[in-house]
Short mmCIF file of C-alpha atoms in Angstrom, two decimals:
data_model
loop_
_atom_site.label_atom_id
_atom_site.label_comp_id
_atom_site.label_asym_id
_atom_site.label_seq_id
_atom_site.Cartn_x
_atom_site.Cartn_y
_atom_site.Cartn_z
CA MET Z 25 -194.17 77.45 41.34
CA PRO Z 26 -197.12 76.24 43.44
CA ARG Z 27 -196.26 72.91 45.98
CA LEU Z 28 -198.22 70.23 44.22
CA ARG Z 29 -198.02 66.38 44.82
CA TRP Z 30 -195.10 64.97 45.12
CA LYS Z 31 -195.60 63.01 41.67
CA TYR Z 32 -195.31 66.11 40.14
CA GLN Z 33 -191.89 66.78 41.22
CA ARG Z 34 -189.81 63.74 40.28
CA HIS Z 35 -186.63 65.27 41.74
CA THR Z 36 -187.56 65.22 45.13
CA PRO Z 37 -187.41 61.52 46.95
CA ARG Z 38 -190.50 59.95 48.69
CA TYR Z 39 -188.35 58.97 51.43
CA THR Z 40 -185.36 60.13 53.18
CA LYS Z 41 -182.52 57.83 54.04
CA LYS Z 42 -183.48 57.88 57.77
CA GLN Z 43 -187.14 56.80 57.11
CA ARG Z 44 -185.89 54.40 54.54
CA ARG Z 45 -183.68 52.98 57.26
CA LEU Z 46 -186.37 52.46 59.85
CA LYS Z 47 -188.83 50.95 57.29
CA ARG Z 48 -186.09 48.33 56.60
CA MET Z 49 -185.18 47.66 60.36
CA ALA Z 50 -188.88 47.33 61.42
CA LYS Z 51 -189.52 44.55 58.55
CA GLN Z 52 -186.34 42.92 59.97
CA ALA Z 53 -187.62 42.71 63.08
CA PHE Z 54 -191.25 41.83 62.10
CA TYR Z 55 -189.55 38.94 59.78
CA ALA Z 56 -187.12 38.07 63.37
CA MET Z 57 -190.43 37.04 65.30
CA CYS Z 58 -191.86 34.80 62.80
CA PRO Z 59 -190.24 31.59 63.43
CA TYR Z 60 -191.20 29.66 60.20
CA HIS Z 61 -189.71 32.59 57.85
CA ASN Z 62 -186.62 30.44 57.40
CA LEU Z 63 -188.28 28.05 55.90
CA CYS Z 64 -190.50 30.28 53.16
CA PHE Z 65 -188.78 30.39 50.02
CA ASN Z 66 -189.88 33.48 48.92
CA ASN Z 67 -188.32 35.79 51.34
CA LYS Z 68 -186.49 38.38 50.05
CA GLU Z 69 -184.12 39.53 53.02
CA ASP Z 70 -180.47 38.22 53.90
CA LYS Z 71 -179.81 37.54 50.10
CA SER Z 72 -175.98 37.88 51.26
CA GLN Z 73 -176.62 34.70 53.80
CA LYS Z 74 -178.37 32.86 51.11
CA ASN Z 75 -175.38 33.34 48.52
CA ASP Z 76 -172.79 32.33 51.00
CA GLN Z 77 -174.69 29.10 51.79
CA LYS Z 78 -175.10 28.22 48.32
CA ARG Z 79 -171.63 28.66 47.68
CA LEU Z 80 -170.63 26.58 50.72
CA MET Z 81 -172.81 23.72 49.60
CA HIS Z 82 -172.95 23.72 45.79
CA VAL Z 83 -169.72 24.86 44.89
CA GLN Z 84 -167.67 22.50 42.96
CA ASP Z 85 -164.81 23.94 42.39
CA GLU Z 86 -161.25 22.49 43.81
CA LYS Z 87 -159.91 25.18 45.91
CA HIS Z 88 -163.29 25.34 47.80
CA LYS Z 89 -163.24 21.97 48.93
CA ILE Z 90 -162.57 21.00 52.72
CA ARG Z 91 -159.69 18.58 52.85
CA ILE Z 92 -159.66 16.55 56.24
CA LYS Z 93 -156.10 15.20 57.39
CA THR Z 94 -156.14 11.70 59.39
CA GLU Z 95 -153.40 10.64 62.29
CA ASP Z 96 -150.28 9.72 59.53
CA GLU Z 97 -151.11 13.48 57.72
CA SER Z 98 -151.82 11.77 54.58
CA GLU Z 99 -154.46 13.60 52.61
CA THR Z 100 -157.79 11.63 52.09
CA PRO Z 101 -159.72 12.59 48.69
CA CYS Z 102 -161.45 15.87 48.92
CA ILE Z 103 -164.77 15.81 50.28
CA ALA Z 104 -167.12 18.53 49.48
CA VAL Z 105 -169.21 20.06 52.51
CA GLU Z 106 -172.62 19.13 50.75
CA ASP Z 107 -170.84 15.33 50.53
CA GLY Z 108 -169.33 15.61 54.33
CA TYR Z 109 -172.40 15.77 56.05
CA THR Z 110 -175.21 13.43 54.36
CA ASN Z 111 -175.82 12.25 58.18
CA SER Z 112 -174.92 11.86 61.68
CA GLY Z 113 -172.72 8.89 61.21
CA GLU Z 114 -170.00 10.53 59.10
CA VAL Z 115 -170.20 13.69 61.45
CA ASP Z 116 -169.26 11.60 64.20
CA GLN Z 117 -166.49 9.29 62.33
CA LEU Z 118 -164.88 12.52 61.51
CA ALA Z 119 -165.17 13.83 65.06
CA ASP Z 120 -163.40 10.62 66.19
CA GLU Z 121 -160.50 11.45 63.49
CA ASP Z 122 -159.44 14.39 63.89
CA PRO Z 123 -161.36 16.79 66.31
CA LEU Z 124 -161.76 20.44 65.07
CA THR Z 125 -158.69 23.45 65.92
CA ASP Z 126 -158.54 26.81 65.29
CA GLU Z 127 -155.93 25.69 62.56
CA ASP Z 128 -158.53 24.19 60.56
CA PRO Z 129 -160.46 25.94 57.92
CA PRO Z 130 -162.93 28.72 59.15
CA SER Z 131 -166.00 27.72 56.78
CA LEU Z 132 -165.93 24.31 58.66
CA MET Z 133 -165.87 25.75 61.97
CA SER Z 134 -168.91 28.43 60.73
CA ASP Z 135 -170.60 25.89 59.47
CA LEU Z 136 -170.44 23.69 62.49
CA HIS Z 137 -171.42 26.52 64.88
CA LYS Z 138 -174.58 27.27 62.33
CA MET Z 139 -175.66 23.27 62.66
CA VAL Z 140 -175.01 23.30 66.57
CA ASP Z 141 -176.41 26.54 67.79
CA LEU Z 142 -179.39 26.67 65.34
CA SER Z 143 -182.82 25.65 67.03
CA PRO Z 144 -184.36 22.65 65.39
CA LEU Z 145 -185.98 24.35 62.35
CA ASP Z 146 -183.44 26.44 61.50
CA ARG Z 147 -180.82 23.43 61.75
CA ALA Z 148 -183.15 21.47 59.29
CA CYS Z 149 -182.78 24.57 56.54
CA HIS Z 150 -178.88 24.57 57.03
CA CYS Z 151 -178.83 20.64 57.15
CA PRO Z 152 -178.35 18.75 53.82
CA GLY Z 153 -181.22 16.55 54.75
CA GLY Z 154 -183.86 19.43 55.17
CA MET Z 155 -186.90 19.22 56.15
CA GLN Z 156 -187.34 15.38 55.02
CA SER Z 157 -184.53 14.52 57.40
CA LEU Z 158 -186.29 16.71 60.27
CA MET Z 159 -189.58 15.29 59.61
CA ALA Z 160 -187.81 11.80 59.92
CA GLY Z 161 -186.48 12.50 63.12
CA GLU Z 162 -182.77 11.97 62.48
CA HIS Z 163 -179.73 12.69 64.63
CA TYR Z 164 -178.07 15.52 64.41
CA PRO Z 165 -174.43 16.41 66.03
CA ASP Z 166 -175.14 17.15 69.29
CA GLY Z 167 -176.80 13.66 69.69
CA HIS Z 168 -180.58 14.20 70.56
CA PHE Z 169 -183.07 12.83 68.96
CA ILE Z 170 -185.50 15.89 67.29
CA THR Z 171 -188.97 15.58 66.47
CA ALA Z 172 -191.48 18.27 65.34
CA THR Z 173 -193.21 18.63 68.90
CA GLU Z 174 -190.71 18.49 71.12
CA GLU Z 175 -189.91 21.37 73.70
CA TYR Z 176 -186.92 23.44 73.92
CA THR Z 177 -185.37 21.46 76.92
CA SER Z 178 -185.18 18.10 75.05
CA ALA Z 179 -183.88 19.54 71.85
CA TYR Z 180 -181.39 21.94 73.88
CA PRO Z 181 -180.49 20.31 77.36
CA ALA Z 182 -178.47 22.49 80.02
CA TYR Z 183 -175.12 21.25 80.35
CA PRO Z 184 -173.15 21.92 82.90
CA PRO Z 185 -170.19 24.71 82.25
CA GLY Z 186 -167.06 23.04 80.95
CA GLU Z 187 -168.81 19.68 80.31
CA PRO Z 188 -168.30 18.74 76.40
CA LEU Z 189 -170.78 18.04 74.17
CA GLN Z 190 -171.37 14.30 73.76
CA THR Z 191 -171.99 12.92 70.00
CA SER Z 192 -174.36 9.87 69.43
CA SER Z 193 -171.16 7.65 69.47
CA GLY Z 194 -169.61 8.94 72.78
CA SER Z 195 -166.56 10.97 71.76
CA THR Z 196 -165.87 14.25 72.88
CA GLY Z 197 -164.29 15.55 69.27
CA ILE Z 198 -166.64 18.82 68.76
CA GLN Z 199 -165.97 20.79 72.07
CA TYR Z 200 -168.94 22.95 71.66
CA MET Z 201 -170.87 23.88 75.08
CA SER Z 202 -174.59 24.93 75.17
CA HIS Z 203 -176.30 28.06 75.17
CA ARG Z 204 -176.80 28.59 78.78
CA ALA Z 205 -173.56 27.67 79.40
CA MET Z 206 -171.74 29.94 76.97
CA GLY Z 207 -174.06 32.94 78.38
CA ASN Z 208 -175.27 33.15 74.79
CA PRO Z 209 -179.26 34.21 74.52
CA GLU Z 210 -181.55 30.97 74.15
CA PRO Z 211 -182.64 30.62 70.65
CA HIS Z 212 -185.91 31.42 69.62
CA ASP Z 213 -188.80 28.41 71.31
CA VAL Z 214 -190.19 26.70 67.82
CA THR Z 215 -193.33 25.65 69.30
CA ILE Z 216 -196.06 27.82 69.99
CA PRO Z 217 -198.77 26.97 72.50
CA GLY Z 218 -202.13 27.56 71.45
CA VAL Z 219 -204.56 29.75 74.04
CA ASN Z 220 -205.14 26.70 76.48
CA GLY Z 221 -201.79 25.59 76.15
CA GLU Z 222 -202.17 22.43 74.01
CA VAL Z 223 -199.32 21.12 71.65
CA PRO Z 224 -199.25 22.31 68.08
CA PRO Z 225 -200.17 19.39 65.34
CA PRO Z 226 -196.85 17.60 63.66
CA ILE Z 227 -195.30 19.39 61.61
CA GLU Z 228 -196.83 17.70 58.32
CA GLU Z 229 -199.78 19.56 59.03
CA HIS Z 230 -198.32 22.68 60.75
CA LEU Z 231 -196.33 23.68 58.07
CA SER Z 232 -198.52 22.88 54.83
CA SER Z 233 -196.42 23.19 52.15
CA SER Z 234 -198.54 24.70 48.74
CA GLU Z 235 -197.72 24.57 45.07
CA ASN Z 236 -195.63 27.37 44.68
CA ASN Z 237 -193.09 25.85 47.57
CA ASP Z 238 -194.25 28.09 50.36
CA PHE Z 239 -195.36 27.44 53.44
CA ALA Z 240 -198.39 28.89 54.97
CA SER Z 241 -197.33 29.53 58.56
CA CYS Z 242 -194.86 32.14 57.53
CA MET Z 243 -196.04 35.46 58.38
CA CYS Z 244 -194.75 37.16 54.91
CA HIS Z 245 -198.48 37.94 53.69
CA ILE Z 246 -199.47 39.11 57.49
CA TYR Z 247 -196.43 41.96 56.88
CA GLU Z 248 -197.40 42.62 53.18
CA SER Z 249 -201.13 43.15 54.01
CA MET Z 250 -200.40 45.57 57.61
CA ALA Z 251 -197.59 47.28 55.61
CA ALA Z 252 -200.07 48.23 52.27
CA GLU Z 253 -202.86 49.28 55.41
CA MET Z 254 -200.39 51.52 57.14
CA GLU Z 255 -199.19 52.95 53.63
CA GLN Z 256 -202.85 53.92 52.96
CA VAL Z 257 -202.91 55.67 56.36
CA ARG Z 258 -199.69 57.15 55.72
CA ARG Z 259 -201.08 58.66 52.57
CA ALA Z 260 -204.33 59.75 53.81
CA LYS Z 261 -202.40 62.00 56.66
CA ALA Z 262 -200.04 63.13 54.03
CA ALA Z 263 -203.04 64.08 51.92
CA ALA Z 264 -204.67 66.02 55.48
CA SER Z 265 -201.31 67.96 55.94
CA ARG Z 266 -201.50 69.15 52.50
CA ARG Z 267 -204.78 70.26 52.37
CA GLU Z 268 -204.13 72.16 56.01
CA CYS Z 269 -201.01 73.81 54.45
CA ARG Z 270 -202.88 75.00 51.58
CA ARG Z 271 -205.73 76.21 53.91
CA ARG Z 272 -203.28 78.29 55.77
CA GLN Z 273 -201.68 79.49 52.70
CA LEU Z 274 -204.87 80.47 51.06
CA GLU Z 275 -206.14 82.58 54.74
CA SER Z 276 -202.81 84.16 54.54
CA MET Z 277 -203.08 85.56 50.62
CA THR Z 278 -205.12 88.29 49.11
CA GLU Z 279 -207.54 88.24 46.68
CA GLU Z 280 -205.02 88.91 43.75
CA GLU Z 281 -202.50 85.99 45.04
CA LYS Z 282 -205.29 83.56 45.18
CA ARG Z 283 -206.27 84.29 41.94
CA ALA Z 284 -202.61 83.50 40.64
CA LYS Z 285 -202.23 80.58 42.56
CA HIS Z 286 -205.42 79.18 41.65
CA ARG Z 287 -204.53 79.91 37.85
CA GLU Z 288 -200.80 78.16 38.39
CA GLU Z 289 -202.38 75.18 39.78
CA ALA Z 290 -204.79 75.00 36.87
CA VAL Z 291 -202.32 75.41 34.47
CA ALA Z 292 -200.26 72.61 36.24
CA GLN Z 293 -202.82 70.53 36.43
CA LYS Z 294 -203.88 70.58 32.79
CA LYS Z 295 -200.39 69.82 31.57
CA TYR Z 296 -200.36 66.70 33.93
CA ARG Z 297 -203.54 65.97 32.12
CA GLN Z 298 -202.03 66.46 28.69
CA ARG Z 299 -199.16 64.29 29.50
CA LYS Z 300 -201.58 61.63 30.87
CA LEU Z 301 -203.70 61.36 27.93
CA ASP Z 302 -201.12 61.97 25.59
CA SER Z 303 -199.52 58.54 26.57
CA MET Z 304 -203.11 56.36 26.59
CA THR Z 305 -204.67 54.94 23.69
CA ASP Z 306 -207.59 56.22 21.63
CA GLU Z 307 -209.81 53.42 23.63
CA GLN Z 308 -208.04 54.34 27.57
CA ARG Z 309 -208.76 57.99 26.57
CA ARG Z 310 -212.26 57.47 25.66
CA ALA Z 311 -212.82 55.56 29.05
CA TYR Z 312 -210.74 58.45 30.81
CA ARG Z 313 -213.05 61.38 29.45
CA ALA Z 314 -216.10 59.23 30.20
CA ALA Z 315 -215.14 58.33 33.46
CA VAL Z 316 -214.08 62.35 34.39
CA ALA Z 317 -217.48 63.57 32.78
CA GLU Z 318 -219.29 61.24 34.54
CA SER Z 319 -217.78 62.48 37.54
CA GLN Z 320 -218.28 65.73 37.05
CA ARG Z 321 -222.08 65.40 36.64
CA MET Z 322 -221.97 63.09 40.27
CA ARG Z 323 -220.39 66.05 41.80
CA ARG Z 324 -222.92 68.90 40.35
CA ARG Z 325 -225.98 66.93 40.89
CA LEU Z 326 -224.92 66.42 44.17
CA ARG Z 327 -224.27 69.96 44.82
CA MET Z 328 -227.53 71.11 43.67
CA GLU Z 329 -229.25 68.43 45.57
CA SER Z 330 -228.00 70.02 48.27
CA MET Z 331 -229.04 73.65 47.65
CA SER Z 332 -231.92 75.27 48.82
CA GLU Z 333 -234.39 76.75 46.25
CA GLU Z 334 -232.86 80.67 46.02
CA GLU Z 335 -229.51 79.05 45.95
CA LEU Z 336 -230.43 77.09 43.06
CA LYS Z 337 -231.35 79.83 41.04
CA ALA Z 338 -228.57 81.91 41.79
CA TYR Z 339 -226.40 78.70 40.57
CA ARG Z 340 -228.27 78.81 37.32
CA ALA Z 341 -228.22 82.51 36.69
CA GLU Z 342 -224.82 82.18 37.21
CA ALA Z 343 -224.35 79.30 35.11
CA ALA Z 344 -226.68 80.90 31.91
CA ALA Z 345 -224.25 84.22 32.59
CA THR Z 346 -220.96 82.28 32.08
CA GLN Z 347 -222.00 80.30 29.31
CA ARG Z 348 -223.27 83.72 27.73
CA ARG Z 349 -219.95 85.20 28.83
CA LYS Z 350 -217.90 82.27 27.18
CA ARG Z 351 -220.13 82.98 23.72
CA GLN Z 352 -219.52 86.23 23.67
CA VAL Z 353 -215.62 85.77 23.89
CA GLN Z 354 -216.04 83.07 20.98
CA ARG Z 355 -217.68 85.69 18.93
CA GLN Z 356 -215.23 87.84 19.28
CA LYS Z 357 -212.43 85.95 18.43
CA MET Z 358 -214.06 84.92 15.07
CA THR Z 359 -213.63 86.79 11.22
CA ASP Z 360 -216.67 87.48 9.79
CA GLU Z 361 -216.67 84.21 7.81
CA GLU Z 362 -216.41 82.01 10.94
CA LEU Z 363 -219.16 84.26 12.43
CA GLN Z 364 -221.34 84.15 9.72
CA MET Z 365 -221.10 79.95 9.31
CA HIS Z 366 -221.46 80.18 12.77
CA ARG Z 367 -224.68 81.73 12.95
CA ALA Z 368 -226.04 79.45 10.11
CA VAL Z 369 -225.32 76.42 12.01
CA GLU Z 370 -226.78 77.78 15.26
CA ALA Z 371 -229.92 78.85 12.86
CA ALA Z 372 -229.74 75.09 11.45
CA LEU Z 373 -229.48 73.46 14.73
CA ARG Z 374 -232.32 75.23 16.16
CA ARG Z 375 -234.63 74.28 13.44
CA TYR Z 376 -233.52 70.69 13.73
CA ARG Z 377 -234.69 70.70 17.23
CA ARG Z 378 -237.76 72.24 16.56
CA LYS Z 379 -238.82 69.61 13.92
CA SER Z 380 -237.28 66.57 16.16
CA SER Z 381 -239.37 67.91 19.53
CA SER Z 382 -242.50 68.08 16.56
CA ARG Z 383 -241.74 64.48 15.78
CA LYS Z 384 -241.68 63.65 19.49
CA GLU Z 385 -244.81 65.48 20.09
CA THR Z 386 -246.79 64.08 17.00
CA ASN Z 387 -245.77 60.50 18.16
CA SER Z 388 -246.98 61.27 21.59
CA HIS Z 389 -250.35 62.08 20.06
CA ARG Z 390 -250.50 58.99 18.20
CA ARG Z 391 -249.35 56.73 20.80
CA ALA Z 392 -252.65 58.72 23.04
CA ALA Z 393 -255.08 57.57 19.74
CA ALA Z 394 -253.74 53.88 19.97
CA LYS Z 395 -254.33 53.88 23.60
CA ALA Z 396 -258.02 55.19 22.92
CA ARG Z 397 -258.60 52.49 20.79
CA ARG Z 398 -257.24 49.63 22.55
CA GLU Z 399 -259.07 50.88 25.81
CA ILE Z 400 -262.46 50.72 23.50
CA GLN Z 401 -261.88 47.39 22.47
CA LEU Z 402 -260.76 46.21 25.75
CA CYS Z 403 -263.92 47.83 27.27
CA GLN Z 404 -266.18 46.15 24.47
CA LEU Z 405 -264.50 42.82 24.96
CA GLU Z 406 -263.90 42.09 28.81
CA GLU Z 407 -267.25 44.38 29.94
CA GLY Z 408 -269.17 43.53 27.24
CA LEU Z 409 -270.74 46.88 26.51
CA ASP Z 410 -274.44 47.09 25.10
CA GLU Z 411 -275.16 50.62 26.31
CA GLU Z 412 -275.38 52.78 23.68
CA GLU Z 413 -274.75 55.60 25.90
CA ASP Z 414 -270.92 54.27 26.72
CA ILE Z 415 -270.32 53.47 23.29
CA GLU Z 416 -271.47 56.86 21.67
CA GLN Z 417 -268.81 58.21 24.56
CA TYR Z 418 -266.23 56.08 23.90
CA VAL Z 419 -266.33 56.74 19.96
CA ALA Z 420 -266.66 60.66 20.65
CA ALA Z 421 -263.59 60.21 22.72
CA ALA Z 422 -261.59 58.63 20.20
CA ALA Z 423 -262.96 60.88 17.30
CA SER Z 424 -261.59 63.86 19.16
CA ALA Z 425 -258.23 62.38 19.80
CA GLN Z 426 -258.15 61.66 16.06
CA ARG Z 427 -259.49 65.31 14.74
CA GLU Z 428 -256.86 66.85 17.22
CA LEU Z 429 -254.02 64.23 15.31
CA ASP Z 430 -255.06 65.52 12.04
CA GLN Z 431 -255.28 69.41 12.73
CA TYR Z 432 -251.45 68.61 14.66
CA ARG Z 433 -250.45 67.24 11.49
CA GLU Z 434 -251.81 69.73 8.91
CA GLU Z 435 -249.87 72.61 11.06
CA TYR Z 436 -246.91 70.36 10.83
CA ASP Z 437 -246.85 69.75 7.39
CA MET Z 438 -247.58 73.40 6.77
CA ASN Z 439 -244.51 74.53 8.87
CA ALA Z 440 -242.05 71.86 6.92
CA GLN Z 441 -243.32 73.10 3.66
CA GLN Z 442 -242.98 76.57 4.76
CA HIS Z 443 -238.88 75.89 6.13
CA SER Z 444 -238.71 73.92 3.02
CA ASP Z 445 -239.35 76.65 0.71
CA MET Z 446 -236.96 79.09 2.55
CA GLN Z 447 -234.19 77.01 2.87
CA GLY Z 448 -233.98 74.15 0.48
CA ASP Z 449 -235.47 70.56 0.71
CA ASP Z 450 -232.53 69.33 2.84
CA THR Z 451 -231.67 71.92 6.29
CA THR Z 452 -229.93 69.38 7.93
CA PRO Z 453 -226.98 70.57 9.85
CA GLU Z 454 -224.36 68.17 8.12
CA ASN Z 455 -225.96 69.18 4.63
CA LEU Z 456 -226.14 73.10 5.76
CA MET Z 457 -222.21 72.38 6.37
CA VAL Z 458 -221.51 70.54 3.00
CA GLN Z 459 -223.21 73.40 0.87
CA LEU Z 460 -221.40 76.51 3.20
CA LEU Z 461 -217.80 75.06 2.92
#
């Protein structure tokens, strides 16, 4: 079995596990460079994180609701996460009443970690207010007023090591330190300066929302286009490597091995084309065959145009010999009745072609005579010919053309009468086939 393209071998995977892992890591790294990708609602990665957020924010079951204890240890009514953090005032009130400890529910701790440790845009995604609260410039648990054009230093001030993070009400309930104090890497700066260091426009203009709830600043489409171009380059390189490997294999083969390999590949290609045609409709099949025939004619024409005179003569002689051998093989496979019918059909086709060619010549003679008559009339009208010699010359030319046309008509009628007497009145190939059958 020759080594064909990968689609002929369904069991062979297109990519290995290592290649798939590298592609996935490259995609994640590219998306990590995009500061607006978290705002793109059509992104397909981090589905597990989205499901966790949806479970935390939208679950109404009793067992997933967070219970907040007061100082007298009396349980307050259940406050869901989506109802407990509508604005910064409620967060400050909860922090004043009961600071968080390690014994509190881990979901609330992780949620507050997200709310404090994220950048302003990511925080807008995690907070219930979303983009509207970010655009309105509300206070967040770190107590800083955030707008769309503020720098990182204003949104994340450098707290001294060990100093608690103050809330907007002045309490020290949430004992979180800044990123610099904790030794963590700083979050990605959401402001992208221009070429000359200018500040980007406000967030309403910079993150323009389209009709499908997507953000134009996200680089997803850039990655998709770049990935498509890289896929085309990869396919071109793979095709070049396959051609080179095939060339080396053919060079190392003998003539018999080459012919056997060509036969095997031709059989495989024929089977593939047959499967492809079987899966098509009639219109698709006709269009496919027409496209294949047109491409073959184009390749043949280009190949013949690039040949010299000697090569063209040799090519035509070889094509004629191939056709003769093909017809000879077909005749050898026929029975006597089939051979007789085949010869009768060929004779009828020759007569039909001869008749059509004579009709074409007759029409050409008619056109020549009509053209001569029109020229005489135009010359008489435009030039106003008064000389008898010119008029006699034009009349003689028209008369000679008419005589030639009449003579050709007589010959054509005589030949047609002879053929009709020999073969009958109707000698078209269709009627002849009907008579033979």
